[in-house]
Every structure is written in structure tokens, then in C-alpha cells.
């Protein structure tokens, strides 16, 4: 871990967030009326502390489910780049690691995605550690340390005695924020902490083996193809465009799409490269566990467990990965 | 290209050329970019073409990359967007992003005989390569050029007006074939894979470049392989739903490759290493 580390109280954190709220939208764990979610909060009292993990990932702050990207004005096209300032508070290590994978996909490929990049650069990211795994979580098996991630500007360790948090600044933006809003920082000797992943859940196979040696049809026969897993996943990033005529002025929107939907790959000719549901599930799985690893050096599954908790049919990606591992032996 | 790969350039339809005369379903659009801008591209690449308010889709360049004052895009009427495009008139505005994708390996092909096999609108993405090779500055780099162009009927050929010119060039042959006999048709009748079997070429000094319906590519490839051509000498160009063009949206993802950035041009050896999801 990076030094120096400081101790800050919950009251100081709330004061800091209240200040940040003056010129930025603060997203933090809060109730959406039904579930805990990363919500835009206007009042720091709405922020829910504690160890519960928000139902959805915070990806839509950076990659909204729908966003206007192009406006056609006076016969010409203009890009709609967001200049909004955001603060993401309370992101869990699994979400931070996932966001970093998404950052790589959108900014380290052969083209940069300016819409994502601007939102990412305009966001102060404050992470917080988890104390316990929740049902469905398998972060440790996916080599994600639930107690720490450096993929943020500031990281708060799990809440300690007397409402104090160990805070680490991991970027200039984080350091500057701490210095500006927190008086009389109490430093502590950061000894770091050891993280030993449980047995590592990864797939060491070629694409050919994954296609030929696995009986995907029976493996995912309960999958309903609803796409819930892709919407709730912190690394899924498939999208499509939709042009809309808005009273004489046309706009182009980018919307989330899902590789689990049959029309996702449908050609105008009627041909569909992934006609069957199990082929689409295989695509989602192979993309996470093989393709992103090959292209960007990291498995695009951080073990957040969201798809496991949300799936209406009980499809469990961890169990599937384990079964595949056995079948490939 | 500008810094934002999603921001399209405005272009004017300078000319619309009716290609097929059977059901009038293929037209070529000659586009000129606003402000006399030019789009530099190489054979094999594609653009994302859109009509504001309707939508966007990928189309291959169909014109000579060395003459890019304008670009040609040939479009078959097949869906919502292409219906709207087919209703456009000369002088109308479209938007274009690009160029995207890899290119035919023009340098690797140098010093070889080239065998083109195209079916229907499959000739469109090959036209940049054909015209690039036939340019005076390039012609000597390639040896014999044979083209086998197939269409459903005599009225379904595209760029028909250019065949005579191509035939008149040195070491250049154009063979035409249609599916069924027609009155007054003096050229070949039959599917391309059967005609390929009758053609003569040096397997070790020829590159084949194919584009057409999947079934044509399959049968012609099989025939060429049977005849002894190696997989890495047979090139084709894949068609997938390349929505973003930049390797992110996921729609053209096959294995760890994205057709929009790693393709659309692949040889059969490369395709053999990819999952069969195209």
C-alpha cells in the first residue's frame, strides 16, 4: 500500500462529501427505495455505511445505460462529451478492479472512447474495503482482495473502532482532496496487509478447447437468456446505437446491449452467427475468462457475485467456471 | 480521422449509379466529403455510413483508394437503413466514419498471380483492390490477374460497365458466369466452384481473393483446397455486425478477435484458428 496513510473519521468523510457535493454529483451507496444501489445523493445522511454491497455495479456512471453521443445540428454532426464532475463514493474493491478493466477496454485498445474517458477523468473515485463476503461473492477466488484495491483516488479501509477509517491516497487527485477537506490529518504507520487468494478460478484453455470440449448446451440449460447478468455485471460493456429524430434535430444515442440477446449479432441478411442461447452464454463466459485476458491481460470477472445473486434461473458463473475447469482436466 | 472515432464526417451524394437492373436493389453512391476533405484508406477497409435520425451500418469501400477525391459505396437494399438510403437523391447528405478495419495485404500479394472470385455484391469490397492493382503505378507489381465474377442473372452484375476496360488490360482476364441459361447470354453458366475447377493457375504463385455469399465462399474454398491451394493463399473478407468499428461494442467479436479491427480481411488459415461464429 502507498504511504502516507491517515486516519479519518466518518464525520470528516461526511463533511468532505458535503463539500464535494457543491460542484459535483456524488454517487454513493443509498437506498433506491427497494435495494441498496450507487445513487446520486443530495444529502450525506442518505449515504448508507456498513458492509452491504450495492445491488448493481457503478459502471453506469462512466458508461450510462443510455447516453446521447452525437447531435446533428445545422446539417453537421457534433459530439456530446460530458463535462459533468462526479464523485463515486464507496466503490468496493471488486467494482474498482472491474472499472479498471473497463477503463483498459475503452481507453487502451486501438481507439480511445472519449465519452467514457472524459467521464472517468472527471470522477473522483473513493473506494472502501469489505469486511465479509456476501452470499454469491467469490472475489478471493478471482484474486480480488476484498480489503483493498489501488484502482481509485482514495481508498478507505474497513470501518474501524470509533468510526475511524484508514485512508490512503492513491493519486494526486486523492491527495489533493484529502489535504483540502480534512484538517489535522492523523497519520498512521501503514503496515499493509497480506492478501492470499483462495484457489484461483481461471480457465487455462484455448478457444478451441473451450468450444469443442465443453457441453455448453447442458451446462447452461436453465439460462433464460434474459440478459440480467450482463446489465448488472461491472465489466460487461456491449452496446448499440440508436438514432432518434427529436423534433427536427436528430441525435444518436449509445445504449447498453447484451450478447445474451439473439438479435445482438443478427445480420441484415437474416444470418445469425450465434443463433442458440448456449452459444451466447458461451460467448459471455469466454469473453470474460479468455478474450479480455488475452487482449488486456486481466480476466473480466472480479468475483463480485452480482450475476449470481440476480439470475432468476440460478445460473452461477462460478460453478460453471469450476465445472469447465473439471471438464478440461 | 478526427480524435473521436464516433464523430462522423458529413458527405454529399455526388452521384448515384444504378448497378443491378433486375430488381434495382444495388446502387453505388459516390460521396464527396464536406470542405473537400479526403478519406485515406486501403483496399479491404470499411466505413460506418449513416443517415442522421435513421441509423448507421458498416459498408466496404468500393472505389479506387488512389483516387479518393470521392469514395464509392455500393449498397444493396436489405433493411431499414438501406431502404432510406435508396430513397436519397444526388445532393443529399450522409455521414461517414472511418476508415476502419485491416486491409488486404497488398505488399504480400506482390509478385504473384491473383485470382479474384466474386459473387453478386461481393465484388464491391474487392473493387478497391482490383482497381488498386490495375493502376499504372502498381500493375507491374502483380502478374496475371484473373477474375471470375458471378451473378444470379445477367442483370445482377455490378460495375458491369467496367469489365470491358478490365478485359482490355494486359494479363487481365475476366470470366463471367450466371446461375441459369438466358437468351442472348454468351458467357458461362454455372456456379463459380465448378468453373474454378476448369481454370488453370500455379498453386504456389497465386493468391485467391474471394467475396460473395457464404455458400459461394464455402464451396469455392473447398474446391481451391482440393486443387492444392494452401489456406494462407486464400483471402476473404468477413461480414459481421460491426456497429462501433473500434473493437468495443462486442457485436463482431469472434474468439478474442474483433472483425472490425482485426479484420474484416482474413485468410483461411487465420479463420481456421477462430471459432466458427461468423
Coordinates of C-alpha atoms in Angstrom, one line a residue:
Chain A
X1 CA 0.0 0.0 0.0
X2 CA 1.0 3.5 -0.6
X3 CA 2.1 5.8 2.2
X4 CA 1.3 8.1 3.8
X5 CA -1.8 6.7 5.3
X6 CA -4.1 8.7 7.5
X7 CA -7.0 8.1 9.8
X8 CA -10.2 10.0 9.2
X9 CA -13.5 9.8 11.0
X10 CA -16.9 9.2 9.5
X11 CA -17.9 12.7 10.4
X12 CA -14.9 14.1 8.5
X13 CA -15.8 11.9 5.5
X14 CA -19.4 13.2 5.5
X15 CA -18.2 16.8 5.8
X16 CA -15.8 16.2 2.8
X17 CA -18.6 14.7 0.7
X18 CA -20.9 17.5 1.6
X19 CA -18.3 19.9 0.3
X20 CA -17.7 17.9 -2.8
X21 CA -21.4 17.9 -3.5
X22 CA -21.3 21.6 -4.1
X23 CA -19.8 21.2 -7.5
X24 CA -20.1 17.5 -8.3
X25 CA -22.7 14.8 -8.4
X26 CA -21.9 12.4 -5.6
X27 CA -22.8 8.8 -6.2
X28 CA -22.8 6.7 -3.0
X29 CA -24.4 3.6 -1.6
X30 CA -28.0 4.6 -0.8
X31 CA -31.4 3.1 -0.9
X32 CA -33.3 3.3 -4.2
X33 CA -36.5 2.6 -2.4
X34 CA -36.1 -1.2 -2.7
X35 CA -32.4 -2.0 -2.8
X36 CA -29.0 -0.6 -1.9
X37 CA -27.6 1.0 -5.0
X38 CA -24.9 3.5 -6.1
X39 CA -27.3 6.5 -6.1
X40 CA -26.8 10.2 -6.8
X41 CA -27.2 11.6 -3.3
X42 CA -28.0 15.2 -2.4
X43 CA -27.8 14.7 1.4
X44 CA -24.9 12.9 3.0
X45 CA -27.3 11.5 5.6
X46 CA -28.7 9.3 2.8
X47 CA -25.4 7.5 2.4
X48 CA -25.5 4.0 3.8
X49 CA -22.3 2.9 5.5
X50 CA -21.8 -0.7 6.5
X51 CA -20.7 -3.8 4.7
X52 CA -23.7 -4.4 2.4
X53 CA -22.8 -4.4 -1.3
X54 CA -24.9 -2.3 -3.7
X55 CA -27.2 -4.4 -6.0
X56 CA -25.8 -3.0 -9.3
X57 CA -22.2 -2.1 -10.1
X58 CA -21.3 1.6 -10.5
X59 CA -20.4 1.2 -14.2
X60 CA -23.3 3.3 -15.5
X61 CA -21.7 6.4 -14.0
X62 CA -19.0 6.0 -16.6
X63 CA -20.9 4.1 -19.3
X64 CA -24.5 5.1 -18.9
X65 CA -27.2 2.7 -20.0
X66 CA -28.2 5.3 -22.5
X67 CA -26.3 8.4 -23.5
X68 CA -26.5 10.9 -26.2
X69 CA -23.2 10.8 -28.1
X70 CA -23.9 12.8 -31.3
X71 CA -26.2 15.6 -32.2
X72 CA -26.9 16.5 -35.8
X73 CA -27.2 20.3 -35.8
X74 CA -27.5 22.6 -38.7
X75 CA -26.6 19.8 -41.0
X76 CA -23.4 18.8 -39.2
X77 CA -22.5 16.3 -36.5
X78 CA -21.3 17.3 -33.0
X79 CA -20.1 15.0 -30.3
X80 CA -21.7 15.3 -26.9
X81 CA -18.8 14.9 -24.5
X82 CA -19.8 15.1 -20.8
X83 CA -18.1 17.7 -18.7
X84 CA -20.0 16.8 -15.5
X85 CA -18.0 16.3 -12.4
X86 CA -18.7 13.2 -10.4
X87 CA -17.6 11.6 -7.2
X88 CA -18.1 7.9 -6.7
X89 CA -18.0 7.1 -3.0
X90 CA -18.0 3.6 -1.5
X91 CA -17.0 1.6 -4.5
X92 CA -16.0 -1.9 -3.4
X93 CA -12.7 -3.5 -4.5
X94 CA -14.4 -5.8 -6.9
X95 CA -16.1 -2.8 -8.6
X96 CA -12.8 -0.9 -8.6
X97 CA -10.9 -3.7 -10.3
X98 CA -13.8 -4.2 -12.7
X99 CA -13.8 -0.5 -13.5
X100 CA -10.1 -0.6 -14.3
X101 CA -10.7 -3.4 -16.8
X102 CA -13.4 -1.4 -18.4
X103 CA -11.0 1.6 -18.5
X104 CA -8.5 -0.6 -20.3
X105 CA -11.1 -1.8 -22.8
X106 CA -12.3 1.7 -23.6
X107 CA -9.0 3.6 -23.5
X108 CA -6.2 1.2 -24.2
X109 CA -7.5 -0.5 -27.3
X110 CA -6.7 0.7 -30.8
X111 CA -9.1 3.6 -30.4
X112 CA -10.0 5.7 -27.4
X113 CA -13.5 6.2 -26.3
X114 CA -13.8 9.9 -25.5
X115 CA -17.2 9.6 -23.9
X116 CA -16.0 7.0 -21.3
X117 CA -12.6 8.6 -20.9
X118 CA -14.0 12.1 -20.1
X119 CA -16.4 10.7 -17.5
X120 CA -13.6 8.6 -16.0
X121 CA -11.2 11.6 -15.8
X122 CA -13.9 13.8 -14.3
X123 CA -14.7 11.5 -11.5
X124 CA -13.1 11.3 -8.1
X125 CA -13.2 7.7 -7.1
X126 CA -13.3 6.8 -3.4
X127 CA -13.1 3.1 -2.6
X128 CA -14.0 1.3 0.6
X129 CA -13.0 -2.2 1.8
X130 CA -15.3 -5.1 2.5
X131 CA -15.3 -6.8 5.9
X132 CA -17.0 -10.1 4.8
X133 CA -18.0 -11.9 1.7
X134 CA -21.7 -11.7 0.9
X135 CA -23.8 -14.6 -0.5
X136 CA -22.6 -15.2 -4.1
X137 CA -19.4 -13.3 -3.7
X138 CA -16.3 -15.1 -4.9
X139 CA -13.8 -12.2 -5.0
X140 CA -11.0 -14.1 -3.3
X141 CA -11.2 -17.0 -5.8
X142 CA -11.0 -14.4 -8.6
X143 CA -7.9 -12.9 -7.0
X144 CA -9.7 -9.8 -5.9
X145 CA -8.7 -8.6 -2.4
X146 CA -11.9 -7.5 -0.7
X147 CA -9.9 -5.5 1.8
X148 CA -8.1 -3.3 -0.7
X149 CA -7.8 -2.0 -4.3
X150 CA -5.5 0.7 -5.6
X151 CA -7.6 1.4 -8.6
X152 CA -9.0 4.6 -7.2
X153 CA -8.1 8.1 -6.0
X154 CA -8.7 7.4 -2.3
X155 CA -9.2 4.2 -0.5
X156 CA -10.8 3.7 2.9
X157 CA -10.1 0.6 4.8
X158 CA -13.0 -1.2 6.5
X159 CA -14.5 0.9 9.3
X160 CA -12.5 0.6 12.5
X161 CA -13.2 1.4 16.1
X162 CA -14.9 4.7 17.0
X163 CA -16.0 5.3 13.4
X164 CA -12.4 5.9 12.1
X165 CA -11.3 4.7 8.7
X166 CA -7.7 4.2 7.4
X167 CA -7.5 6.3 4.3
X168 CA -4.9 6.0 1.6
X169 CA -4.5 8.5 -1.2
X170 CA -3.5 6.7 -4.5
X171 CA -3.5 9.6 -6.9
X172 CA -2.7 13.3 -7.0
X173 CA -6.4 14.0 -7.1
X174 CA -6.9 11.9 -4.0
X175 CA -4.0 13.6 -2.1
X176 CA -5.3 17.0 -3.0
X177 CA -8.8 16.2 -1.9
X178 CA -7.7 14.9 1.5
X179 CA -5.5 17.9 2.0
X180 CA -8.2 20.4 1.1
X181 CA -11.1 19.0 3.1
X182 CA -9.6 17.2 6.1
X183 CA -8.0 19.3 8.9
X184 CA -5.2 17.9 11.1
X185 CA -4.6 14.6 9.4
X186 CA -3.6 11.8 11.8
X187 CA -1.1 9.7 10.1
X188 CA -0.6 6.1 11.0
X189 CA 2.1 3.5 10.2
X190 CA 0.7 1.6 7.3
X191 CA 2.0 -1.9 7.5
X192 CA -0.1 -3.0 4.6
X193 CA -1.9 -6.3 4.7
X194 CA -1.4 -9.7 3.2
X195 CA -3.8 -11.0 0.7
X196 CA -3.7 -14.6 -0.2
X197 CA -6.3 -15.6 -2.8
X198 CA -8.2 -18.8 -2.3
X199 CA -7.6 -21.3 -5.1
X200 CA -7.6 -19.3 -8.2
X201 CA -10.6 -19.6 -10.5
X202 CA -9.3 -19.2 -14.0
X203 CA -9.6 -21.1 -17.3
X204 CA -6.4 -22.3 -18.9
X205 CA -7.6 -23.4 -22.2
X206 CA -7.5 -22.5 -25.8
X207 CA -10.6 -21.1 -27.5
X208 CA -10.8 -24.3 -29.5
X209 CA -10.8 -26.4 -26.3
X210 CA -13.5 -24.2 -24.7
X211 CA -15.6 -24.6 -27.8
X212 CA -15.0 -28.3 -28.5
X213 CA -14.6 -30.0 -25.1
X214 CA -17.5 -28.4 -23.2
X215 CA -21.1 -29.4 -23.5
X216 CA -22.5 -25.9 -23.3
X217 CA -26.0 -26.9 -24.0
X218 CA -26.4 -28.9 -20.9
X219 CA -24.1 -26.7 -18.8
X220 CA -26.4 -23.7 -19.2
X221 CA -29.7 -25.3 -19.9
X222 CA -31.6 -23.3 -17.3
X223 CA -30.4 -19.9 -18.7
X224 CA -33.4 -17.9 -19.9
X225 CA -31.4 -15.5 -22.0
X226 CA -32.8 -12.5 -20.1
X227 CA -29.5 -10.6 -20.1
X228 CA -29.8 -9.6 -16.4
X229 CA -26.3 -10.8 -15.8
X230 CA -24.9 -8.5 -18.5
X231 CA -26.7 -5.4 -17.2
X232 CA -25.7 -6.0 -13.7
X233 CA -22.1 -7.0 -14.4
X234 CA -19.4 -4.4 -13.7
X235 CA -17.3 -5.4 -16.8
X236 CA -20.0 -6.1 -19.4
X237 CA -19.8 -3.3 -22.0
X238 CA -21.6 -4.3 -25.2
X239 CA -23.6 -1.6 -26.8
X240 CA -25.5 -0.4 -29.8
X241 CA -26.5 2.9 -31.4
X242 CA -30.0 4.3 -31.9
X243 CA -30.7 7.4 -33.9
X244 CA -33.7 9.4 -32.8
X245 CA -35.4 12.3 -34.5
X246 CA -36.1 14.8 -31.8
X247 CA -38.3 17.5 -33.3
X248 CA -36.3 18.1 -36.5
X249 CA -33.0 17.6 -34.8
X250 CA -31.5 14.1 -35.0
X251 CA -29.5 12.6 -32.2
X252 CA -27.5 9.4 -31.9
X253 CA -27.7 7.5 -28.6
X254 CA -25.4 4.8 -27.4
X255 CA -27.4 2.2 -25.4
X256 CA -26.3 -0.9 -23.5
X257 CA -26.9 -4.1 -25.4
X258 CA -26.3 -7.7 -24.4
X259 CA -24.5 -10.6 -26.1
X260 CA -27.2 -12.7 -24.5
X261 CA -29.9 -11.4 -26.9
X262 CA -30.4 -13.2 -30.1
X263 CA -30.7 -10.1 -32.2
X264 CA -27.3 -8.8 -30.9
X265 CA -25.4 -10.5 -33.8
X266 CA -28.3 -10.8 -36.3
X267 CA -27.2 -9.8 -39.8
X268 CA -29.5 -7.8 -42.2
X269 CA -29.4 -10.9 -44.4
X270 CA -31.1 -13.0 -41.7
X271 CA -27.9 -14.9 -40.9
X272 CA -27.1 -15.1 -37.2
X273 CA -23.6 -16.3 -36.1
X274 CA -24.8 -17.0 -32.5
X275 CA -28.3 -18.4 -33.0
X276 CA -28.6 -20.6 -29.9
X277 CA -28.8 -19.5 -26.3
X278 CA -26.0 -21.7 -25.2
X279 CA -23.7 -20.2 -27.9
X280 CA -24.5 -16.8 -26.5
X281 CA -23.8 -17.8 -22.9
X282 CA -20.5 -19.4 -24.2
X283 CA -19.7 -16.0 -25.8
X284 CA -20.3 -14.2 -22.5
X285 CA -18.2 -16.6 -20.5
X286 CA -15.4 -16.9 -23.0
X287 CA -15.2 -13.2 -23.4
X288 CA -14.7 -12.7 -19.7
X289 CA -12.5 -15.6 -18.9
X290 CA -10.4 -15.8 -22.1
X291 CA -10.8 -13.0 -24.6
X292 CA -10.3 -10.0 -22.3
X293 CA -7.5 -11.8 -20.6
X294 CA -5.8 -12.3 -24.0
X295 CA -6.4 -8.8 -25.2
X296 CA -5.9 -6.7 -22.0
X297 CA -4.2 -9.0 -19.5
X298 CA -6.9 -9.4 -16.9
X299 CA -9.9 -11.8 -16.5
X300 CA -13.0 -9.6 -16.8
X301 CA -14.7 -11.2 -13.8
X302 CA -13.7 -9.9 -10.3
X303 CA -16.0 -12.3 -8.4
X304 CA -18.5 -9.5 -7.3
X305 CA -21.2 -12.2 -7.4
X306 CA -23.8 -9.8 -8.7
X307 CA -24.9 -12.1 -11.6
X308 CA -25.1 -15.0 -9.2
X309 CA -27.4 -13.1 -6.9
X310 CA -29.5 -11.6 -9.7
X311 CA -30.0 -14.5 -12.0
X312 CA -33.7 -15.6 -12.0
X313 CA -32.7 -19.1 -13.1
X314 CA -29.9 -19.7 -10.7
X315 CA -27.1 -19.7 -13.3
X316 CA -23.9 -19.4 -11.3
X317 CA -20.8 -18.3 -13.3
X318 CA -18.5 -19.5 -10.5
X319 CA -20.0 -23.0 -10.5
X320 CA -19.8 -23.0 -14.3
X321 CA -16.2 -22.0 -14.3
X322 CA -15.4 -24.7 -11.8
X323 CA -17.3 -27.3 -13.9
X324 CA -15.4 -26.2 -17.0
X325 CA -12.1 -26.5 -15.1
X326 CA -13.0 -30.1 -14.2
X327 CA -14.2 -31.0 -17.7
X328 CA -11.0 -29.7 -19.2
X329 CA -8.8 -31.8 -16.9
Chain B
X1 CA -9.8 10.6 -38.8
X2 CA -10.5 13.0 -36.0
X3 CA -9.8 12.1 -32.4
X4 CA -13.3 10.9 -31.8
X5 CA -13.9 7.7 -33.8
X6 CA -17.6 8.1 -33.2
X7 CA -17.9 11.5 -34.7
X8 CA -18.9 11.2 -38.4
X9 CA -17.9 13.4 -41.3
X10 CA -20.5 15.0 -43.4
X11 CA -20.6 13.9 -47.1
X12 CA -22.7 14.8 -50.1
X13 CA -24.0 12.3 -52.5
X14 CA -22.4 13.5 -55.8
X15 CA -23.7 10.7 -58.0
X16 CA -25.9 7.7 -57.7
X17 CA -25.2 4.8 -60.1
X18 CA -27.8 2.1 -60.6
X19 CA -25.9 -1.2 -60.7
X20 CA -28.2 -4.1 -60.9
X21 CA -31.1 -3.9 -63.4
X22 CA -33.1 -7.0 -62.3
X23 CA -34.8 -5.6 -59.2
X24 CA -32.7 -2.4 -58.9
X25 CA -31.5 -3.4 -55.5
X26 CA -27.9 -2.4 -55.7
X27 CA -26.8 1.3 -56.2
X28 CA -23.4 2.8 -55.9
X29 CA -23.2 6.1 -54.1
X30 CA -20.3 8.4 -55.0
X31 CA -19.6 10.6 -51.9
X32 CA -17.7 13.8 -51.6
X33 CA -16.7 15.0 -48.1
X34 CA -17.6 18.5 -47.0
X35 CA -14.8 21.0 -47.2
X36 CA -13.0 18.9 -49.9
X37 CA -11.7 16.6 -47.2
X38 CA -10.4 13.2 -48.3
X39 CA -10.5 9.9 -46.5
X40 CA -7.3 8.0 -46.9
X41 CA -8.0 4.2 -47.0
X42 CA -6.5 1.0 -48.3
X43 CA -8.3 -1.9 -50.0
X44 CA -10.3 -4.0 -47.6
X45 CA -11.3 -1.3 -45.2
X46 CA -14.8 -0.1 -44.5
X47 CA -16.8 2.8 -43.2
X48 CA -19.8 3.3 -41.0
X49 CA -22.3 5.2 -43.1
X50 CA -25.3 6.8 -41.6
X51 CA -28.4 8.9 -42.4
X52 CA -29.0 11.2 -39.4
X53 CA -32.0 10.2 -37.5
X54 CA -32.3 6.8 -39.2
X55 CA -29.1 4.9 -38.2
X56 CA -25.7 3.7 -39.2
X57 CA -24.3 0.5 -40.7
X58 CA -20.9 -0.8 -42.0
X59 CA -20.2 -0.8 -45.7
X60 CA -17.0 -1.6 -47.5
X61 CA -15.2 1.0 -49.6
X62 CA -15.9 0.2 -53.2
X63 CA -13.6 2.6 -55.1
X64 CA -10.0 3.0 -56.0
X65 CA -8.0 4.1 -52.9
X66 CA -5.6 6.0 -55.1
X67 CA -8.4 8.2 -56.5
X68 CA -10.0 9.4 -53.3
X69 CA -11.4 12.8 -54.3
X70 CA -14.6 10.9 -53.9
X71 CA -15.4 7.5 -52.4
X72 CA -17.8 4.9 -53.8
X73 CA -20.0 2.8 -51.5
X74 CA -22.2 0.2 -53.1
X75 CA -25.4 -0.6 -51.2
X76 CA -27.8 -3.4 -51.5
X77 CA -31.3 -2.7 -50.3
X78 CA -31.9 -5.1 -47.4
X79 CA -33.3 -3.3 -44.4
X80 CA -34.5 -0.2 -42.7
X81 CA -31.4 1.9 -43.2
X82 CA -30.7 0.8 -46.8
X83 CA -34.4 1.4 -47.7
X84 CA -33.9 5.0 -46.6
X85 CA -30.5 5.3 -48.4
X86 CA -32.1 4.0 -51.6
X87 CA -34.6 6.8 -51.4
X88 CA -31.9 9.5 -51.2
X89 CA -31.1 11.7 -54.1
X90 CA -28.0 13.3 -55.5
X91 CA -27.1 16.3 -53.4
X92 CA -28.4 14.7 -50.2
X93 CA -26.2 14.5 -47.1
X94 CA -25.0 11.3 -45.4
X95 CA -22.5 10.9 -42.6
X96 CA -19.4 8.7 -42.7
X97 CA -17.0 7.4 -40.1
X98 CA -13.8 5.6 -41.0
X99 CA -11.7 4.2 -42.3
X100 CA -12.0 1.1 -40.1
X101 CA -10.5 -2.4 -40.2
X102 CA -7.4 -4.0 -41.7
X103 CA -6.5 -4.2 -45.3
X104 CA -5.8 -6.7 -48.0
X105 CA -2.1 -7.5 -47.8
X106 CA -1.2 -5.6 -51.0
X107 CA 2.5 -6.0 -50.5
X108 CA 2.5 -9.7 -49.6
X109 CA 0.5 -10.2 -52.8
X110 CA 3.1 -8.6 -55.0
X111 CA 4.9 -10.8 -57.5
X112 CA 2.0 -13.2 -57.6
X113 CA -0.8 -14.1 -59.9
X114 CA -4.1 -13.0 -58.5
X115 CA -7.4 -14.9 -58.8
X116 CA -10.5 -13.0 -57.8
X117 CA -13.7 -14.8 -57.3
X118 CA -16.7 -12.6 -56.6
X119 CA -20.4 -13.3 -56.3
X120 CA -23.1 -10.6 -56.5
X121 CA -22.4 -7.6 -54.4
X122 CA -19.3 -9.5 -53.1
X123 CA -17.5 -7.7 -55.9
X124 CA -17.9 -4.4 -54.1
X125 CA -15.3 -4.8 -51.4
X126 CA -12.9 -6.3 -54.0
X127 CA -13.1 -3.4 -56.3
X128 CA -10.7 -1.2 -54.3
X129 CA -8.1 -4.0 -54.5
X130 CA -8.8 -4.7 -58.2
X131 CA -8.5 -1.1 -59.2
X132 CA -5.5 -0.5 -57.0
X133 CA -3.7 -3.3 -58.7
X134 CA -4.7 -2.2 -62.2
X135 CA -3.4 1.3 -61.6
X136 CA -0.3 2.0 -63.9
X137 CA 1.9 2.6 -60.8
X138 CA 1.0 -0.8 -59.4
X139 CA 0.2 -3.0 -62.3
X140 CA 3.8 -4.3 -62.8
X141 CA 3.9 -5.4 -59.2
X142 CA 1.3 -8.1 -59.8
X143 CA 1.4 -10.8 -62.5
X144 CA -1.6 -12.3 -64.1
X145 CA -4.9 -11.2 -62.8
X146 CA -7.9 -13.4 -63.3
X147 CA -11.4 -12.5 -62.3
X148 CA -14.3 -14.9 -62.0
X149 CA -17.4 -12.8 -61.5
X150 CA -20.7 -14.5 -60.7
X151 CA -24.2 -13.2 -60.5
X152 CA -27.7 -14.7 -60.3
X153 CA -28.6 -13.4 -63.8
X154 CA -27.1 -11.2 -66.4
X155 CA -29.0 -8.3 -64.8
X156 CA -27.4 -8.7 -61.4
X157 CA -23.8 -7.8 -62.2
X158 CA -22.4 -4.7 -60.6
X159 CA -19.8 -2.5 -62.2
X160 CA -20.7 -4.2 -65.5
X161 CA -19.6 -1.1 -67.4
X162 CA -16.0 -1.6 -66.2
X163 CA -15.5 -5.2 -67.3
X164 CA -14.6 -4.3 -70.9
X165 CA -12.0 -1.9 -69.6
X166 CA -10.5 -4.5 -67.3
X167 CA -10.5 -7.1 -70.1
X168 CA -8.6 -4.8 -72.3
X169 CA -5.7 -4.6 -69.9
X170 CA -2.5 -6.6 -70.2
X171 CA -2.5 -10.1 -68.5
X172 CA -6.0 -9.5 -67.2
X173 CA -8.9 -11.9 -67.7
X174 CA -12.5 -11.5 -66.7
X175 CA -14.8 -14.6 -66.7
X176 CA -18.5 -14.0 -66.1
X177 CA -21.0 -16.6 -65.0
X178 CA -24.7 -16.6 -64.2
X179 CA -26.8 -19.3 -62.4
X180 CA -29.1 -20.2 -65.3
X181 CA -29.2 -20.1 -69.1
X182 CA -30.5 -16.9 -70.6
X183 CA -31.3 -16.0 -74.1
X184 CA -28.5 -14.0 -75.7
X185 CA -26.0 -14.8 -72.9
X186 CA -22.8 -16.0 -74.5
X187 CA -20.6 -16.3 -71.4
X188 CA -20.6 -19.0 -68.7
X189 CA -23.4 -20.6 -66.9
X190 CA -22.9 -22.3 -63.6
X191 CA -21.6 -21.9 -60.1
X192 CA -18.2 -20.5 -59.5
X193 CA -16.7 -23.5 -57.8
X194 CA -17.4 -25.6 -60.9
X195 CA -15.7 -23.0 -63.1
X196 CA -12.7 -22.7 -60.8
X197 CA -12.1 -26.4 -61.4
X198 CA -11.6 -25.7 -65.1
X199 CA -9.3 -22.8 -64.6
X200 CA -5.5 -23.1 -64.7
X201 CA -3.2 -21.4 -62.2
X202 CA 0.0 -22.1 -60.4
X203 CA -1.0 -23.0 -56.9
X204 CA 2.3 -21.8 -55.4
X205 CA 2.3 -18.4 -57.2
X206 CA -1.3 -17.5 -56.9
X207 CA -3.3 -15.7 -54.2
X208 CA -7.1 -16.2 -54.3
X209 CA -9.3 -13.4 -53.1
X210 CA -12.9 -14.3 -52.5
X211 CA -16.1 -12.4 -51.6
X212 CA -19.7 -13.4 -52.1
X213 CA -22.5 -15.3 -50.4
X214 CA -21.3 -17.6 -47.5
X215 CA -22.3 -20.6 -49.5
X216 CA -20.1 -19.5 -52.5
X217 CA -17.1 -18.8 -50.3
X218 CA -17.5 -22.2 -48.7
X219 CA -17.7 -24.2 -52.0
X220 CA -15.1 -22.2 -53.8
X221 CA -12.7 -22.5 -50.8
X222 CA -13.3 -26.3 -50.7
X223 CA -12.5 -26.5 -54.4
X224 CA -9.4 -24.5 -54.2
X225 CA -8.1 -26.5 -51.3
X226 CA -8.9 -29.7 -53.1
X227 CA -6.9 -28.4 -56.1
X228 CA -4.0 -27.9 -53.8
X229 CA -4.0 -24.2 -52.8
X230 CA -2.7 -23.6 -49.3
X231 CA -5.0 -21.9 -46.7
X232 CA -2.9 -18.9 -46.3
X233 CA -3.2 -18.1 -50.0
X234 CA -6.9 -17.8 -49.9
X235 CA -8.2 -14.5 -48.6
X236 CA -11.7 -13.4 -47.9
X237 CA -13.5 -10.6 -46.1
X238 CA -15.9 -11.2 -43.3
X239 CA -19.2 -9.6 -42.8
X240 CA -20.4 -9.1 -39.2
X241 CA -22.4 -6.5 -37.5
X242 CA -19.6 -4.1 -36.9
X243 CA -21.6 -1.5 -35.1
X244 CA -18.9 0.6 -33.4
X245 CA -15.9 0.0 -35.8
X246 CA -13.4 0.4 -32.9
X247 CA -13.5 -3.0 -31.2
X248 CA -15.7 -2.2 -28.3
X249 CA -19.4 -2.9 -28.9
X250 CA -18.9 -6.7 -28.9
X251 CA -21.1 -7.5 -31.9
X252 CA -18.3 -8.6 -34.3
X253 CA -16.3 -10.4 -31.6
X254 CA -15.2 -13.9 -32.7
X255 CA -12.9 -15.5 -30.2
X256 CA -10.5 -12.9 -29.0
X257 CA -10.7 -11.1 -32.3
X258 CA -12.9 -8.3 -33.4
X259 CA -13.7 -8.3 -37.1
X260 CA -13.9 -4.5 -37.2
X261 CA -10.3 -4.0 -36.1
X262 CA -8.5 -7.4 -36.6
X263 CA -10.5 -8.0 -39.8
X264 CA -12.5 -7.8 -42.0
X265 CA -9.8 -9.4 -44.2
X266 CA -8.6 -12.8 -43.1
X267 CA -7.0 -15.7 -44.9
X268 CA -8.4 -19.2 -44.4
X269 CA -5.5 -20.2 -42.2
X270 CA -6.4 -17.3 -39.8
X271 CA -10.1 -18.1 -40.0
X272 CA -9.3 -21.8 -39.2
X273 CA -7.9 -20.6 -35.8
X274 CA -11.0 -18.7 -35.0
X275 CA -14.2 -20.2 -33.6
X276 CA -16.8 -20.9 -36.3
X277 CA -19.0 -18.0 -35.3
X278 CA -19.4 -16.0 -38.5

